[in-house]
Each structure stands twice: as structure tokens, then as C-alpha cells.
mmCIF file of C-alpha atoms in Angstrom:
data_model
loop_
_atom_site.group_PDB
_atom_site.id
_atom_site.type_symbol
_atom_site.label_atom_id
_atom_site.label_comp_id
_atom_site.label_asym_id
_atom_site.label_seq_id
_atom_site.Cartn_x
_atom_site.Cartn_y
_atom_site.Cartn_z
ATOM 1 C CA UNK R 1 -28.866 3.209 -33.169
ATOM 2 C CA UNK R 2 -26.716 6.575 -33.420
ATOM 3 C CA UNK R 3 -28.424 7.179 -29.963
ATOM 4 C CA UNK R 4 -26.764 3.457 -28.316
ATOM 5 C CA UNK R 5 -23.635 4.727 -29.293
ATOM 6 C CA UNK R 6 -23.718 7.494 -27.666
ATOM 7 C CA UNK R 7 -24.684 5.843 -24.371
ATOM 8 C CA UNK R 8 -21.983 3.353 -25.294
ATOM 9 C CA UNK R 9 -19.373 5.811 -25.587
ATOM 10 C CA UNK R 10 -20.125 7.648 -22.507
ATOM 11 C CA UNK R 11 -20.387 4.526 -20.053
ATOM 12 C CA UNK R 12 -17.039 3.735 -21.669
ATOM 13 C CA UNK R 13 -15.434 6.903 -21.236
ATOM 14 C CA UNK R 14 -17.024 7.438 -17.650
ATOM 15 C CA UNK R 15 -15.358 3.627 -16.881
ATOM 16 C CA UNK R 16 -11.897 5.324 -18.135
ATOM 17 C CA UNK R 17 -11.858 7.963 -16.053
ATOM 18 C CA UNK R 18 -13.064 6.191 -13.035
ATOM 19 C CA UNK R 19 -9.998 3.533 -13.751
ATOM 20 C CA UNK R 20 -7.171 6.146 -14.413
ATOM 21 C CA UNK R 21 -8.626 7.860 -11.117
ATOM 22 C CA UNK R 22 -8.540 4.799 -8.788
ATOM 23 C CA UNK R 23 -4.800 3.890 -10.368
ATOM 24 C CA UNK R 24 -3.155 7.184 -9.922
ATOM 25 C CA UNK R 25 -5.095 7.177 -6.362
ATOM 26 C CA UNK R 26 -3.214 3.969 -5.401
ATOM 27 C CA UNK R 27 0.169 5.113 -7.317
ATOM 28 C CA UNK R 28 0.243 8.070 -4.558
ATOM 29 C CA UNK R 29 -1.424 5.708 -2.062
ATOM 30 C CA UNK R 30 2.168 3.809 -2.132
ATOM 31 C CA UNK R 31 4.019 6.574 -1.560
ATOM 32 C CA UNK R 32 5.082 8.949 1.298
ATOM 33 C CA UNK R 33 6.069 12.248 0.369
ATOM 34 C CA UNK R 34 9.027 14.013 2.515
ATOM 35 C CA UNK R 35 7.567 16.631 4.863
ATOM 36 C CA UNK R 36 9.429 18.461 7.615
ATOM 37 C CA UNK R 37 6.293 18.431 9.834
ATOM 38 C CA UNK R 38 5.978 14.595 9.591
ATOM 39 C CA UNK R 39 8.495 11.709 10.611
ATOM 40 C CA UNK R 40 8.050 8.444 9.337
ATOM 41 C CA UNK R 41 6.185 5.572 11.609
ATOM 42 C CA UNK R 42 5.893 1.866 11.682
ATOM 43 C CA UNK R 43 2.903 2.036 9.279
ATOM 44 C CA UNK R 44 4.623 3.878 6.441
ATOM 45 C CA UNK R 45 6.768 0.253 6.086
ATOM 46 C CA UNK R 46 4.474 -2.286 4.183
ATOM 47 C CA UNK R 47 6.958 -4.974 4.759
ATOM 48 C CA UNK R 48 6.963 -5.826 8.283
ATOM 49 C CA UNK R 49 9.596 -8.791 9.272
ATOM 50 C CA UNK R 50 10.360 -10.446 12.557
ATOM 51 C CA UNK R 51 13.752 -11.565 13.837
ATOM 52 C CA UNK R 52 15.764 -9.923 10.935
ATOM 53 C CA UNK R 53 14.151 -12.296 8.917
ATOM 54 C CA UNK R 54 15.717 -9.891 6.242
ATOM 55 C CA UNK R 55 17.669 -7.671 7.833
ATOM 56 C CA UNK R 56 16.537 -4.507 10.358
ATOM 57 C CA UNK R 57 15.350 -2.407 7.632
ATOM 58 C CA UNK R 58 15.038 -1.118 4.491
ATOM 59 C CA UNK R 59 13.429 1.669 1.812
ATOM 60 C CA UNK R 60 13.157 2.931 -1.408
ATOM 61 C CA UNK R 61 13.533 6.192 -1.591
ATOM 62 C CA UNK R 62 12.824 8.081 -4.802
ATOM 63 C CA UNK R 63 13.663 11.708 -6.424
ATOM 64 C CA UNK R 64 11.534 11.990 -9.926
ATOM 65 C CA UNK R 65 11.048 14.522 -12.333
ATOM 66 C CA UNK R 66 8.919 16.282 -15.146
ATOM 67 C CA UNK R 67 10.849 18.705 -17.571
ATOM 68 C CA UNK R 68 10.616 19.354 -20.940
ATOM 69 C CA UNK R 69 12.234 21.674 -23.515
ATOM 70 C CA UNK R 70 9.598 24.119 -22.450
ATOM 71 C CA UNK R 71 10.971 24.659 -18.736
ATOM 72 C CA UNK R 72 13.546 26.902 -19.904
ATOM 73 C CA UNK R 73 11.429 29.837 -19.304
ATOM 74 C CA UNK R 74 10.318 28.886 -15.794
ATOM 75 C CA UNK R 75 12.247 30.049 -12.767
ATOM 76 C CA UNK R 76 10.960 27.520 -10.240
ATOM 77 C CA UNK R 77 11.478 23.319 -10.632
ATOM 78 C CA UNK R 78 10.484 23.254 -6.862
ATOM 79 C CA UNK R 79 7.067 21.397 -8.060
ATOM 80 C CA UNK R 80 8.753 19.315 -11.009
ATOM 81 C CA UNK R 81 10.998 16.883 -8.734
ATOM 82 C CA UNK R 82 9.573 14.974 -6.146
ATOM 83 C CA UNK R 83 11.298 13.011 -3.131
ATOM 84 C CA UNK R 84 9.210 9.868 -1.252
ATOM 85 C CA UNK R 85 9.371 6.795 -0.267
ATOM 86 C CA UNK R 86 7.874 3.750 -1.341
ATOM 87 C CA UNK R 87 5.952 2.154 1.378
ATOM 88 C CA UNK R 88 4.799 -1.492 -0.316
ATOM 89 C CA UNK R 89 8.747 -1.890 -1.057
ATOM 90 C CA UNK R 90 10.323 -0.580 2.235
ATOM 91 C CA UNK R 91 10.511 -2.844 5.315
ATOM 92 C CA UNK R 92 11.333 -2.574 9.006
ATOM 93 C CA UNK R 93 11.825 -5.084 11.761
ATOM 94 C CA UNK R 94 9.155 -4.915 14.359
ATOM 95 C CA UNK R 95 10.880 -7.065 16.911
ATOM 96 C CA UNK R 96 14.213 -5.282 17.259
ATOM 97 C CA UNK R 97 15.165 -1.297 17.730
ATOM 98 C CA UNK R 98 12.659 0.163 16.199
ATOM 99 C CA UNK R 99 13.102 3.459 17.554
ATOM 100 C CA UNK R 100 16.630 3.495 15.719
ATOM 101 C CA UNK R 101 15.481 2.054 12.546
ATOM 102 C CA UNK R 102 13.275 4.786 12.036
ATOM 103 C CA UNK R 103 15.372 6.738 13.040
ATOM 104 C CA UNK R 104 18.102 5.707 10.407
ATOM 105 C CA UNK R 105 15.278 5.703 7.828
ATOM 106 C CA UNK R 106 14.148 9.089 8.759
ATOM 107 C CA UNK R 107 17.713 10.961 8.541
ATOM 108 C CA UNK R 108 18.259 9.321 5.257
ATOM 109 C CA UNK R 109 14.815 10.581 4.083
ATOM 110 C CA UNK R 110 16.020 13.827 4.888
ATOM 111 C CA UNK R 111 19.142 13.282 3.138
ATOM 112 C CA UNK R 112 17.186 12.346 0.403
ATOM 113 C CA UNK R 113 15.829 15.476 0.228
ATOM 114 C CA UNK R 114 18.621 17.825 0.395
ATOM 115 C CA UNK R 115 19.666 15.901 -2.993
ATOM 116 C CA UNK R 116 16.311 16.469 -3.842
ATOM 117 C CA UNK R 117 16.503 20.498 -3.732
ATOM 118 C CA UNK R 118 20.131 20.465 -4.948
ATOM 119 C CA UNK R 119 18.108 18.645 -8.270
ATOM 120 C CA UNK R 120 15.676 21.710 -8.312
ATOM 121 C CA UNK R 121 18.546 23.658 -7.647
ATOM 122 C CA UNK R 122 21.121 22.625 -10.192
ATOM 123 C CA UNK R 123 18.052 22.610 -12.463
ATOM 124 C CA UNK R 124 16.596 26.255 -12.107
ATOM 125 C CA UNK R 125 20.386 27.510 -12.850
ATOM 126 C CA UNK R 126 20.618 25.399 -15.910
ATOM 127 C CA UNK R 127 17.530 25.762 -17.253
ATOM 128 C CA UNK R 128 18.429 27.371 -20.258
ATOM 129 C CA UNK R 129 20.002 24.547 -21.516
ATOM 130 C CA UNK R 130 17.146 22.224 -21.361
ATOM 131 C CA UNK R 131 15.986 24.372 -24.195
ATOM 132 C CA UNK R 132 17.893 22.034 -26.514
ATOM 133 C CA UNK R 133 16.531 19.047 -24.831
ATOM 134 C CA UNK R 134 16.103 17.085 -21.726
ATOM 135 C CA UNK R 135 19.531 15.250 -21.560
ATOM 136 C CA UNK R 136 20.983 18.136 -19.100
ATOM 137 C CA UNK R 137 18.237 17.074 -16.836
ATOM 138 C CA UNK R 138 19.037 13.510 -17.041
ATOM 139 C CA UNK R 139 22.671 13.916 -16.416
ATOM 140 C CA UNK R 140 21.939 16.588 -13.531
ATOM 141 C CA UNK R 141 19.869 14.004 -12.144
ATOM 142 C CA UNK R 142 22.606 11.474 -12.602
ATOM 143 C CA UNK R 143 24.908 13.695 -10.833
ATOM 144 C CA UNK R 144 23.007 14.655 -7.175
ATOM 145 C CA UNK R 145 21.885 10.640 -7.061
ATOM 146 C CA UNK R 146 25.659 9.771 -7.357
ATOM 147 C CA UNK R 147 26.500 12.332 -4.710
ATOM 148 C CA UNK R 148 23.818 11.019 -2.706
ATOM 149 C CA UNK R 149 24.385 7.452 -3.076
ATOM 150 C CA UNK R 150 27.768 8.103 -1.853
ATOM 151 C CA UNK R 151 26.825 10.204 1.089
ATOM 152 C CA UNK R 152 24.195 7.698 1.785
ATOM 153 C CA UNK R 153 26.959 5.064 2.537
ATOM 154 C CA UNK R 154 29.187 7.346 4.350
ATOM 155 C CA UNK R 155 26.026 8.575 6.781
ATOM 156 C CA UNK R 156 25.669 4.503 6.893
ATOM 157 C CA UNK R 157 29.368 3.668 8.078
ATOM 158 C CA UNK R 158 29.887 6.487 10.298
ATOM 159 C CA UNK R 159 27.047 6.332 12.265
ATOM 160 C CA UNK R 160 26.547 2.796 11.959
ATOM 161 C CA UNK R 161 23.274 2.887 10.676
ATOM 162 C CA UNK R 162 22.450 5.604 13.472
ATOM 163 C CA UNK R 163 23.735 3.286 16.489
ATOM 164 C CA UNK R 164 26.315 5.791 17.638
ATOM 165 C CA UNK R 165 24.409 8.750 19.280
ATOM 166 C CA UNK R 166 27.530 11.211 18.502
ATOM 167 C CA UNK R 167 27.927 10.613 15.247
ATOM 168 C CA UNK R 168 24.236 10.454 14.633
ATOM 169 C CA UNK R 169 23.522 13.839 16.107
ATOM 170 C CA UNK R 170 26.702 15.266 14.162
ATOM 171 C CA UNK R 171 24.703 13.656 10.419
ATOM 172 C CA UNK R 172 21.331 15.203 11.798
ATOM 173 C CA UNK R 173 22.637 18.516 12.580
ATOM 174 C CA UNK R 174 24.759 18.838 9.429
ATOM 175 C CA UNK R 175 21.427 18.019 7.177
ATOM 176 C CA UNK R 176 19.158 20.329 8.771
ATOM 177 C CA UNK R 177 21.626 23.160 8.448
ATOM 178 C CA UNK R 178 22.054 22.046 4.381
ATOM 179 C CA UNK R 179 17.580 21.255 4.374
ATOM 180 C CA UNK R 180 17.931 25.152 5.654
ATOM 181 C CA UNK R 181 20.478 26.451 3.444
ATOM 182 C CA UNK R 182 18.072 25.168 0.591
ATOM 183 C CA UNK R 183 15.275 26.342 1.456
ATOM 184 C CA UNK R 184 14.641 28.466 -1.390
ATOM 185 C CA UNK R 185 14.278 24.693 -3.091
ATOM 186 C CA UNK R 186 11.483 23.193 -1.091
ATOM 187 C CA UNK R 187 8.527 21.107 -2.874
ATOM 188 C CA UNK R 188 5.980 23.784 -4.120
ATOM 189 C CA UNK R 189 7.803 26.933 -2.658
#
């Protein structure tokens, strides 16, 4: 009998691990990761739409984070936040410009990311407060997502959602020198 149990337990526990495997596989599986060495494609949308059907495009980008009281005695965060999109919510127009739509996607990515590193940033120089508790992360995170919410609309209206070539190449230029001014803040540096 004691020996059933023991069987019993183990398939159970070996059917556990197996599920929380496959579901954080497909968590990650939904999401695209910012890397400088890889631009966003067609297939990284998992809403495709004809004819604006609902408008040109769309994505959820995301900046999370993991700290605890403990964190105060680390001097990196550059692996605690993390900047991606989410592919089964973002869409994109296959019937009009897509060349520009990823390209408006792909610069706001990136702007998503500087925001990101300012987090891991503003972050590793207050990290002696989180000793007292997480809140100071929380409103440091409510601070850069303001700041890039804001900038996000201003890169929109200026460039026109990357139609004007000028402007366009003014917002691209002006991130990559603030993605290099950060570098010190990239994801696992």
C-alpha cells in the first residue's frame, strides 16, 4: 500500500513539473524579447488584419520586474527588468505599408527599451532604499512608464507614426545615441 503511494506521488509530481514546464514554455513562447541584433518581422504579430480592418498596427510592449527587500545589496538590476513584446496581442496590417509599420513598431521597441535601462538604472542608484520595501520600485517604475508613455506619443505625432522620413531618422538617431549612452544598463550585462 505504502509502496502505491509512492508511485502515486511521483507520477503526480512528475505531471507537475511537466505542466509548470510546458506553461512557462508558452508564457516566453508569447513573447519577444528586445535585442539589438534582431528587428521585428511580420511573424512576431499574431494578429494579422487586412484592409485596416483595425487599424495599421499595434503592440504591447512590456517592461517587468523582480525585486525584493533583498536587492539592496546587489549592484546590477540589468537581469531583474525585462522589455518585450507580446506577440498573441500585437497586430499588423498585411495589406498596407508594412515596411513602415514595422518600422514604427520597431523604433518604439527601442524606445521601449531605453525606458527599460533608465528602470535598471534609476533602480541600481536607489537600491538602498528598497531595503525598507518594494514601493520605491513601484513608483520608479511608475515614473520611466510615464516618461515613456509620453515620449511614446510625441515619437507618434512627430513622425507620424514613422511616415515622415526626416523626422523618423531624427527619433532613430536620437534613441540609439540614448540605447548607447545606457549601455552600462543592458539585459544581463
Amino acid at each position: 500500500m505504502e509502496l502505491l503511494k509512492s508511485k502515486r506521488l511521483l507520477i503526480l509530481t512528475f505531471f507537475l513539473l511537466v505542466f509548470a514546464a510546458a506553461y512557462s514554455q508558452k508564457k516566453d513562447d508569447d513573447r519577444i524579447y528586445w535585442n539589438d541584433r534582431q528587428k521585428l518581422i511580420v511573424d512576431d504579430f499574431g494578429i494579422k488584419t487586412k484592409n485596416l480592418e483595425s487599424g495599421a498596427t499595434s503592440a504591447d510592449f512590456a517592461i517587468d520586474y523582480d525585486v525584493s527587500r533583498f536587492n539592496f545589496v546587489s549592484k546590477n538590476f540589468n537581469k531583474n527588468v525585462r522589455n518585450y513584446m507580446v506577440k498573441s496581442t500585437s497586430q499588423i496590417d498585411t495589406t498596407g505599408n508594412v515596411q513602415q509599420y514595422l518600422l514604427y513598431q520597431q523604433t518604439l521597441f527601442d524606445l521601449s527599451e531605453v525606458y527599460a535601462r533608465e528602470l535598471r538604472k534609476a533602480l541600481k542608484e536607489n537600491r538602498k532604499l528598497l531595503i525598507s520595501g518594494t514601493k520605491v520600485a513601484d513608483e520608479l517604475n511608475w515614473k520611466v512608464m510615464s516618461e515613456f508613455l509620453d515620449r511614446r506619443s510625441k515619437y507618434t505625432q512627430e513622425t507620424n507614426s514613422a511616415s515622415d522620413p526626416v523626422k523618423q531618422k531624427e527619433w532613430e538617431d536620437q534613441i540609439a545615441y540614448e540605447l548607447n549612452e545606457l549601455k552600462d544598463y543592458i539585459y544581463g550585462k
